[in-house]
């Protein structure tokens, strides 16, 4: 019998699905007022109807007032506020300060380092290039960091956030949020509420914070903390450090090829569905605070088939504790209490070390579940 490592990771595939966003007026309708600056620093204010305001060059201050407005900052460092109704705000070049105000607004930061706040209602906020600071505020908002090292905060209600490129800081705030890090080494937290949190690529720091959360590390060597509440915790690919925090937590390990994982309670038009995600598929994870009798270790039936008893449940006779791991043990799931290592013996009689725990824990077969 030889010791082998787990298979190589399969990266989560989130697909290309995006929410439908507002579009700026494309036709010169009679009810649209067009206002354009003359490439100097200026203050531009719209009417109480539908306006299209373009700052062009210079450091401009643009206000939309009432109506469905289109605000274009242009070059340099601009300040733009949509006002009431559903507005389109594009900062363009420069370090811009953008706010949607009331209504379901669409905000693009453009190039450079921007600050954007969706305001009230359900907004779409995209930082695009640069190191941006994005805030959803009230409403169920969608925030995308884009390129650069971005900071995203969802605010109130049920938000969808993704840092994308760069080393991002992403926090859901209040509500049932769907929070994703993207590429880079990210710091991702759910905030208050029952959240779905995933680091995605990179070596991430992932936390559920408060609530009964689903927390996944994704690819890379991640630190995953459930925080307060009864959490489901999955390391994903890489050598991860897992901590449950307060509450009765479940730690899941699987090796099979694909699964559709749905985060209950997010209700975000299908965006809470993860396709082809392979949790626990590679590396050896470290679990720092496992509490036998309170926490659970879930093992996928497609991965740990040698442990299945009658009725598809976990067979406690397949678990044993040894003071020191030895060749050809009597069970297929072995806890080396001296080292704190957990091994699975597969059908080829190979010992796969998939987990490191504290040593000398009082673990029994009741601490495991087959799913």
Tab-separated table of C-alpha atoms in Angstrom:
chain	number	residue	atom	x	y	z
A	1	UNK	CA	0.000	0.000	0.000
A	2	UNK	CA	1.374	3.422	-0.969
A	3	UNK	CA	0.411	6.918	0.113
A	4	UNK	CA	-0.784	9.130	-2.759
A	5	UNK	CA	-2.082	12.675	-3.076
A	6	UNK	CA	-5.566	13.697	-4.145
A	7	UNK	CA	-6.383	14.473	-7.816
A	8	UNK	CA	-5.647	17.837	-9.470
A	9	UNK	CA	-8.245	20.562	-8.977
A	10	UNK	CA	-11.031	21.477	-11.384
A	11	UNK	CA	-11.658	25.219	-11.285
A	12	UNK	CA	-15.270	26.322	-10.550
A	13	UNK	CA	-17.137	27.394	-13.710
A	14	UNK	CA	-19.548	30.240	-12.972
A	15	UNK	CA	-20.501	30.768	-16.614
A	16	UNK	CA	-21.079	34.089	-18.391
A	17	UNK	CA	-24.562	34.826	-17.104
A	18	UNK	CA	-25.016	38.465	-16.097
A	19	UNK	CA	-28.042	40.520	-15.063
A	20	UNK	CA	-29.752	42.697	-17.667
A	21	UNK	CA	-28.673	46.282	-17.077
A	22	UNK	CA	-30.212	49.599	-18.081
A	23	UNK	CA	-29.237	51.075	-21.437
A	24	UNK	CA	-28.650	54.778	-22.143
A	25	UNK	CA	-31.020	56.528	-24.566
A	26	UNK	CA	-29.779	55.827	-28.098
A	27	UNK	CA	-32.225	57.968	-30.099
A	28	UNK	CA	-32.602	61.765	-29.928
A	29	UNK	CA	-36.163	61.615	-28.615
A	30	UNK	CA	-38.065	64.851	-28.223
A	31	UNK	CA	-38.224	64.458	-24.443
A	32	UNK	CA	-34.419	64.223	-23.975
A	33	UNK	CA	-32.427	67.371	-23.184
A	34	UNK	CA	-28.791	67.229	-24.364
A	35	UNK	CA	-26.261	69.189	-22.293
A	36	UNK	CA	-22.536	69.263	-23.162
A	37	UNK	CA	-19.611	71.009	-21.477
A	38	UNK	CA	-16.907	72.870	-23.434
A	39	UNK	CA	-13.882	70.902	-22.196
A	40	UNK	CA	-13.377	73.150	-19.146
A	41	UNK	CA	-14.045	72.629	-15.443
A	42	UNK	CA	-17.772	73.087	-15.060
A	43	UNK	CA	-20.937	72.399	-13.098
A	44	UNK	CA	-23.709	70.838	-15.170
A	45	UNK	CA	-27.240	70.263	-13.926
A	46	UNK	CA	-30.096	68.526	-15.672
A	47	UNK	CA	-33.786	69.280	-15.872
A	48	UNK	CA	-36.711	67.494	-14.249
A	49	UNK	CA	-37.059	65.367	-17.404
A	50	UNK	CA	-34.794	62.951	-19.278
A	51	UNK	CA	-31.324	64.416	-19.755
A	52	UNK	CA	-28.122	63.393	-21.537
A	53	UNK	CA	-25.215	65.271	-19.973
A	54	UNK	CA	-21.610	64.933	-21.133
A	55	UNK	CA	-18.699	66.535	-19.295
A	56	UNK	CA	-16.016	66.025	-21.957
A	57	UNK	CA	-12.668	67.381	-20.667
A	58	UNK	CA	-12.059	69.042	-17.299
A	59	UNK	CA	-13.044	68.249	-13.720
A	60	UNK	CA	-16.821	68.386	-13.936
A	61	UNK	CA	-19.680	68.251	-11.449
A	62	UNK	CA	-22.774	66.686	-13.017
A	63	UNK	CA	-26.234	66.286	-11.480
A	64	UNK	CA	-29.125	64.542	-13.167
A	65	UNK	CA	-32.111	65.559	-11.006
A	66	UNK	CA	-35.388	63.826	-11.945
A	67	UNK	CA	-35.970	61.636	-14.978
A	68	UNK	CA	-34.015	58.778	-16.532
A	69	UNK	CA	-30.691	60.488	-17.179
A	70	UNK	CA	-27.475	59.570	-18.969
A	71	UNK	CA	-24.403	61.136	-17.350
A	72	UNK	CA	-20.989	60.889	-19.027
A	73	UNK	CA	-18.019	62.307	-17.131
A	74	UNK	CA	-15.504	62.152	-19.947
A	75	UNK	CA	-11.846	62.910	-19.235
A	76	UNK	CA	-10.304	64.079	-15.931
A	77	UNK	CA	-11.680	63.767	-12.386
A	78	UNK	CA	-15.462	64.135	-12.327
A	79	UNK	CA	-18.287	64.034	-9.805
A	80	UNK	CA	-21.626	62.693	-11.067
A	81	UNK	CA	-24.934	62.033	-9.297
A	82	UNK	CA	-27.956	60.518	-11.010
A	83	UNK	CA	-30.692	61.893	-8.794
A	84	UNK	CA	-34.109	60.247	-8.940
A	85	UNK	CA	-35.295	57.520	-11.364
A	86	UNK	CA	-33.225	54.929	-13.259
A	87	UNK	CA	-29.994	56.542	-14.452
A	88	UNK	CA	-26.929	55.575	-16.484
A	89	UNK	CA	-23.678	57.008	-15.070
A	90	UNK	CA	-20.264	56.533	-16.729
A	91	UNK	CA	-17.234	58.203	-15.167
A	92	UNK	CA	-14.931	57.752	-18.169
A	93	UNK	CA	-11.253	58.594	-17.635
A	94	UNK	CA	-9.924	60.005	-14.393
A	95	UNK	CA	-10.508	59.403	-10.686
A	96	UNK	CA	-14.266	59.898	-10.470
A	97	UNK	CA	-16.843	60.050	-7.668
A	98	UNK	CA	-20.144	58.557	-8.848
A	99	UNK	CA	-23.505	58.104	-7.153
A	100	UNK	CA	-26.712	56.675	-8.500
A	101	UNK	CA	-29.148	58.187	-6.007
A	102	UNK	CA	-32.697	56.889	-6.096
A	103	UNK	CA	-33.837	54.432	-8.734
A	104	UNK	CA	-32.272	51.306	-10.239
A	105	UNK	CA	-29.083	52.789	-11.650
A	106	UNK	CA	-26.260	51.502	-13.851
A	107	UNK	CA	-22.817	52.881	-12.950
A	108	UNK	CA	-19.471	52.352	-14.711
A	109	UNK	CA	-16.288	53.733	-13.195
A	110	UNK	CA	-14.206	53.652	-16.362
A	111	UNK	CA	-10.438	53.946	-16.179
A	112	UNK	CA	-8.369	54.972	-13.124
A	113	UNK	CA	-9.348	54.823	-9.436
A	114	UNK	CA	-13.033	55.544	-8.892
A	115	UNK	CA	-15.494	55.723	-6.003
A	116	UNK	CA	-19.058	54.635	-6.774
A	117	UNK	CA	-22.200	54.293	-4.648
A	118	UNK	CA	-25.382	52.795	-6.040
A	119	UNK	CA	-27.673	54.569	-3.585
A	120	UNK	CA	-31.228	53.351	-3.089
A	121	UNK	CA	-32.958	50.558	-5.033
A	122	UNK	CA	-31.404	47.715	-7.075
A	123	UNK	CA	-28.265	48.957	-8.828
A	124	UNK	CA	-25.520	47.653	-11.113
A	125	UNK	CA	-22.066	49.062	-10.207
A	126	UNK	CA	-18.965	48.133	-12.246
A	127	UNK	CA	-15.579	49.587	-11.314
A	128	UNK	CA	-13.921	48.501	-14.582
A	129	UNK	CA	-10.211	49.528	-14.607
A	130	UNK	CA	-8.267	50.897	-11.645
A	131	UNK	CA	-8.335	50.395	-7.892
A	132	UNK	CA	-11.958	51.207	-7.150
A	133	UNK	CA	-14.169	51.553	-4.076
A	134	UNK	CA	-17.721	50.348	-4.731
A	135	UNK	CA	-20.724	50.397	-2.426
A	136	UNK	CA	-24.191	49.080	-3.105
A	137	UNK	CA	-25.993	50.869	-0.250
A	138	UNK	CA	-29.709	50.006	-0.113
A	139	UNK	CA	-31.375	47.551	-2.462
A	140	UNK	CA	-30.324	44.209	-3.975
A	141	UNK	CA	-27.257	45.351	-5.892
A	142	UNK	CA	-24.744	43.791	-8.282
A	143	UNK	CA	-21.132	44.963	-7.808
A	144	UNK	CA	-18.162	44.047	-10.032
A	145	UNK	CA	-14.660	45.221	-9.240
A	146	UNK	CA	-13.117	44.632	-12.664
A	147	UNK	CA	-9.358	45.035	-13.005
A	148	UNK	CA	-7.223	46.376	-10.176
A	149	UNK	CA	-7.266	45.947	-6.394
A	150	UNK	CA	-10.821	46.881	-5.496
A	151	UNK	CA	-12.899	47.270	-2.334
A	152	UNK	CA	-16.562	46.217	-2.546
A	153	UNK	CA	-19.263	46.526	0.110
A	154	UNK	CA	-22.805	45.380	-0.590
A	155	UNK	CA	-24.631	47.298	2.118
A	156	UNK	CA	-28.203	46.353	2.936
A	157	UNK	CA	-30.405	43.711	1.277
A	158	UNK	CA	-29.411	40.710	-0.868
A	159	UNK	CA	-26.410	41.573	-3.040
A	160	UNK	CA	-24.218	39.875	-5.643
A	161	UNK	CA	-20.557	40.905	-5.468
A	162	UNK	CA	-17.456	39.762	-7.356
A	163	UNK	CA	-13.990	41.268	-7.115
A	164	UNK	CA	-12.736	39.757	-10.408
A	165	UNK	CA	-9.112	40.680	-11.274
A	166	UNK	CA	-6.613	41.844	-8.641
A	167	UNK	CA	-6.312	41.406	-4.879
A	168	UNK	CA	-9.731	42.554	-3.731
A	169	UNK	CA	-11.574	43.129	-0.459
A	170	UNK	CA	-15.200	42.042	-0.825
A	171	UNK	CA	-17.847	42.166	1.918
A	172	UNK	CA	-21.544	41.452	1.611
A	173	UNK	CA	-22.848	43.565	4.486
A	174	UNK	CA	-26.392	42.863	5.626
A	175	UNK	CA	-28.730	40.499	3.817
A	176	UNK	CA	-28.416	37.107	2.122
A	177	UNK	CA	-25.461	37.848	-0.129
A	178	UNK	CA	-23.602	36.007	-2.898
A	179	UNK	CA	-19.954	37.062	-2.475
A	180	UNK	CA	-17.078	35.988	-4.764
A	181	UNK	CA	-13.430	36.949	-4.846
A	182	UNK	CA	-12.380	36.197	-8.422
A	183	UNK	CA	-8.750	36.056	-9.559
A	184	UNK	CA	-6.025	37.187	-7.180
A	185	UNK	CA	-5.467	36.821	-3.441
A	186	UNK	CA	-8.705	38.194	-2.040
A	187	UNK	CA	-10.260	38.886	1.347
A	188	UNK	CA	-13.910	37.862	1.137
A	189	UNK	CA	-16.572	37.941	3.855
A	190	UNK	CA	-20.310	37.472	3.938
A	191	UNK	CA	-21.225	39.922	6.677
A	192	UNK	CA	-24.556	39.560	8.444
A	193	UNK	CA	-27.149	37.141	7.125
A	194	UNK	CA	-27.000	33.627	5.653
A	195	UNK	CA	-24.489	34.137	2.851
A	196	UNK	CA	-22.838	32.192	0.056
A	197	UNK	CA	-19.118	33.077	0.023
A	198	UNK	CA	-16.378	31.721	-2.269
A	199	UNK	CA	-12.790	32.838	-2.771
A	200	UNK	CA	-12.498	31.431	-6.322
A	201	UNK	CA	-8.914	31.590	-7.669
A	202	UNK	CA	-5.846	32.616	-5.680
A	203	UNK	CA	-4.830	32.194	-2.048
A	204	UNK	CA	-7.799	33.777	-0.336
A	205	UNK	CA	-8.960	34.694	3.147
A	206	UNK	CA	-12.638	33.670	3.215
A	207	UNK	CA	-15.044	34.222	6.091
A	208	UNK	CA	-18.753	33.676	6.514
A	209	UNK	CA	-18.908	36.165	9.391
A	210	UNK	CA	-22.341	36.113	11.053
A	211	UNK	CA	-25.197	33.841	10.016
A	212	UNK	CA	-25.544	30.275	8.764
A	213	UNK	CA	-23.238	30.524	5.773
A	214	UNK	CA	-21.935	28.379	2.937
A	215	UNK	CA	-18.219	29.144	2.684
A	216	UNK	CA	-15.904	27.787	-0.037
A	217	UNK	CA	-12.215	28.436	-0.600
A	218	UNK	CA	-12.073	27.614	-4.306
A	219	UNK	CA	-8.732	27.066	-6.032
A	220	UNK	CA	-5.503	27.916	-4.209
A	221	UNK	CA	-4.277	27.634	-0.628
A	222	UNK	CA	-7.049	29.365	1.287
A	223	UNK	CA	-7.907	30.220	4.882
A	224	UNK	CA	-11.620	29.511	5.364
A	225	UNK	CA	-13.462	30.570	8.519
A	226	UNK	CA	-17.162	29.941	9.035
A	227	UNK	CA	-17.544	32.608	11.713
A	228	UNK	CA	-20.636	32.669	13.897
A	229	UNK	CA	-23.538	30.376	13.102
A	230	UNK	CA	-23.999	26.853	11.754
A	231	UNK	CA	-21.925	26.858	8.568
A	232	UNK	CA	-21.101	24.554	5.658
A	233	UNK	CA	-17.358	24.828	4.972
A	234	UNK	CA	-15.500	23.503	1.925
A	235	UNK	CA	-11.806	24.048	1.259
A	236	UNK	CA	-11.759	23.318	-2.484
A	237	UNK	CA	-8.475	22.880	-4.348
A	238	UNK	CA	-5.139	23.417	-2.636
A	239	UNK	CA	-3.885	23.035	0.922
A	240	UNK	CA	-6.462	24.960	2.944
A	241	UNK	CA	-6.753	26.024	6.569
A	242	UNK	CA	-10.324	25.468	7.819
A	243	UNK	CA	-11.942	26.841	10.950
A	244	UNK	CA	-15.577	26.512	11.882
A	245	UNK	CA	-15.869	29.275	14.462
A	246	UNK	CA	-18.911	29.361	16.708
A	247	UNK	CA	-21.826	27.034	16.026
A	248	UNK	CA	-22.317	23.457	14.851
A	249	UNK	CA	-20.476	23.369	11.526
A	250	UNK	CA	-20.216	20.885	8.676
A	251	UNK	CA	-16.928	20.320	6.823
A	252	UNK	CA	-17.361	18.730	3.397
A	253	UNK	CA	-14.806	16.707	1.420
A	254	UNK	CA	-15.351	15.233	-2.049
A	255	UNK	CA	-13.233	14.064	-4.965
A	256	UNK	CA	-15.717	13.307	-7.732
A	257	UNK	CA	-15.874	15.112	-11.085
A	258	UNK	CA	-18.866	17.437	-10.979
A	259	UNK	CA	-21.722	18.656	-8.871
A	260	UNK	CA	-24.355	21.369	-9.031
A	261	UNK	CA	-24.311	23.235	-5.756
A	262	UNK	CA	-27.173	25.592	-4.876
A	263	UNK	CA	-26.884	28.090	-2.030
A	264	UNK	CA	-30.296	28.168	-0.383
A	265	UNK	CA	-31.904	31.462	0.505
A	266	UNK	CA	-30.077	33.803	-1.873
A	267	UNK	CA	-32.875	34.006	-4.516
A	268	UNK	CA	-30.848	36.005	-7.029
A	269	UNK	CA	-32.369	34.974	-10.377
A	270	UNK	CA	-30.319	31.795	-10.739
A	271	UNK	CA	-27.009	33.436	-9.865
A	272	UNK	CA	-26.880	31.456	-6.627
A	273	UNK	CA	-26.213	28.259	-8.632
A	274	UNK	CA	-22.656	26.953	-8.978
A	275	UNK	CA	-22.081	24.505	-11.832
A	276	UNK	CA	-19.235	21.991	-12.086
A	277	UNK	CA	-17.735	22.833	-8.711
A	278	UNK	CA	-15.511	20.167	-7.162
A	279	UNK	CA	-15.149	20.768	-3.420
A	280	UNK	CA	-12.243	19.201	-1.548
A	281	UNK	CA	-10.749	17.926	-4.798
A	282	UNK	CA	-7.036	18.500	-4.213
A	283	UNK	CA	-4.457	18.961	-1.511
A	284	UNK	CA	-4.488	18.287	2.213
A	285	UNK	CA	-6.665	20.598	4.306
A	286	UNK	CA	-6.056	21.576	7.927
A	287	UNK	CA	-9.058	21.790	10.264
A	288	UNK	CA	-8.129	23.736	13.401
A	289	UNK	CA	-11.174	23.615	15.697
A	290	UNK	CA	-13.133	20.444	14.964
A	291	UNK	CA	-15.387	19.603	17.930
A	292	UNK	CA	-16.359	15.887	17.997
A	293	UNK	CA	-19.991	15.422	18.903
A	294	UNK	CA	-20.933	18.940	17.718
A	295	UNK	CA	-19.404	19.446	14.257
A	296	UNK	CA	-19.748	17.028	11.333
A	297	UNK	CA	-17.451	15.849	8.542
A	298	UNK	CA	-19.382	15.144	5.335
A	299	UNK	CA	-17.883	12.734	2.802
A	300	UNK	CA	-19.190	12.482	-0.753
A	301	UNK	CA	-20.606	9.089	-1.707
A	302	UNK	CA	-19.026	9.357	-5.157
A	303	UNK	CA	-15.605	9.871	-3.614
A	304	UNK	CA	-15.636	7.712	-0.477
A	305	UNK	CA	-17.622	4.744	-1.802
A	306	UNK	CA	-15.678	2.262	0.334
A	307	UNK	CA	-17.348	3.750	3.441
A	308	UNK	CA	-20.988	3.267	2.411
A	309	UNK	CA	-23.084	0.874	4.438
A	310	UNK	CA	-26.695	-0.287	4.104
A	311	UNK	CA	-29.162	2.347	2.948
A	312	UNK	CA	-26.378	4.536	1.572
A	313	UNK	CA	-25.342	5.735	5.034
A	314	UNK	CA	-21.919	5.848	6.623
A	315	UNK	CA	-20.766	2.480	7.930
A	316	UNK	CA	-19.173	3.174	11.349
A	317	UNK	CA	-17.250	-0.103	11.139
A	318	UNK	CA	-15.173	1.479	8.340
A	319	UNK	CA	-13.691	4.049	10.744
A	320	UNK	CA	-10.899	3.403	13.180
A	321	UNK	CA	-8.463	5.361	15.318
A	322	UNK	CA	-4.800	4.316	15.472
A	323	UNK	CA	-2.033	5.681	17.640
A	324	UNK	CA	0.229	5.399	14.607
A	325	UNK	CA	-0.757	4.782	11.006
A	326	UNK	CA	0.105	1.257	9.883
A	327	UNK	CA	-0.051	-0.709	6.654
A	328	UNK	CA	-3.306	-2.515	5.793
A	329	UNK	CA	-5.561	-1.238	8.597
A	330	UNK	CA	-8.850	-2.994	9.320
A	331	UNK	CA	-10.953	0.036	8.226
A	332	UNK	CA	-11.038	2.327	5.180
A	333	UNK	CA	-11.186	5.596	7.120
A	334	UNK	CA	-8.309	6.032	9.564
A	335	UNK	CA	-7.571	8.767	12.088
A	336	UNK	CA	-3.918	8.775	13.163
A	337	UNK	CA	-4.441	10.255	16.635
A	338	UNK	CA	-0.730	10.744	17.261
A	339	UNK	CA	-0.242	12.940	14.170
A	340	UNK	CA	-3.837	14.143	13.736
A	341	UNK	CA	-3.934	12.902	10.110
A	342	UNK	CA	-7.072	11.503	8.431
A	343	UNK	CA	-6.622	8.859	5.719
A	344	UNK	CA	-8.992	7.269	3.230
A	345	UNK	CA	-8.110	3.799	1.925
A	346	UNK	CA	-9.506	3.452	-1.602
A	347	UNK	CA	-10.346	0.346	-3.635
A	348	UNK	CA	-6.726	0.098	-4.820
A	349	UNK	CA	-5.558	-0.050	-1.193
A	350	UNK	CA	-3.934	3.387	-1.522
A	351	UNK	CA	-3.914	5.633	1.571
A	352	UNK	CA	-5.013	9.171	0.661
A	353	UNK	CA	-4.264	11.713	3.344
A	354	UNK	CA	-6.911	14.403	2.846
A	355	UNK	CA	-7.160	16.117	6.241
A	356	UNK	CA	-5.050	17.244	9.200
A	357	UNK	CA	-6.768	17.787	12.570
A	358	UNK	CA	-5.647	18.283	16.134
A	359	UNK	CA	-4.078	15.173	17.625
A	360	UNK	CA	-5.750	12.965	20.246
A	361	UNK	CA	-9.324	13.974	19.439
A	362	UNK	CA	-12.141	11.706	20.638
A	363	UNK	CA	-13.525	11.101	17.137
A	364	UNK	CA	-16.117	8.377	16.542
A	365	UNK	CA	-18.109	7.119	13.594
A	366	UNK	CA	-20.965	9.411	14.651
A	367	UNK	CA	-18.915	12.419	13.546
A	368	UNK	CA	-19.166	11.428	9.851
A	369	UNK	CA	-21.920	11.575	7.244
A	370	UNK	CA	-22.123	10.264	3.689
A	371	UNK	CA	-23.845	12.591	1.197
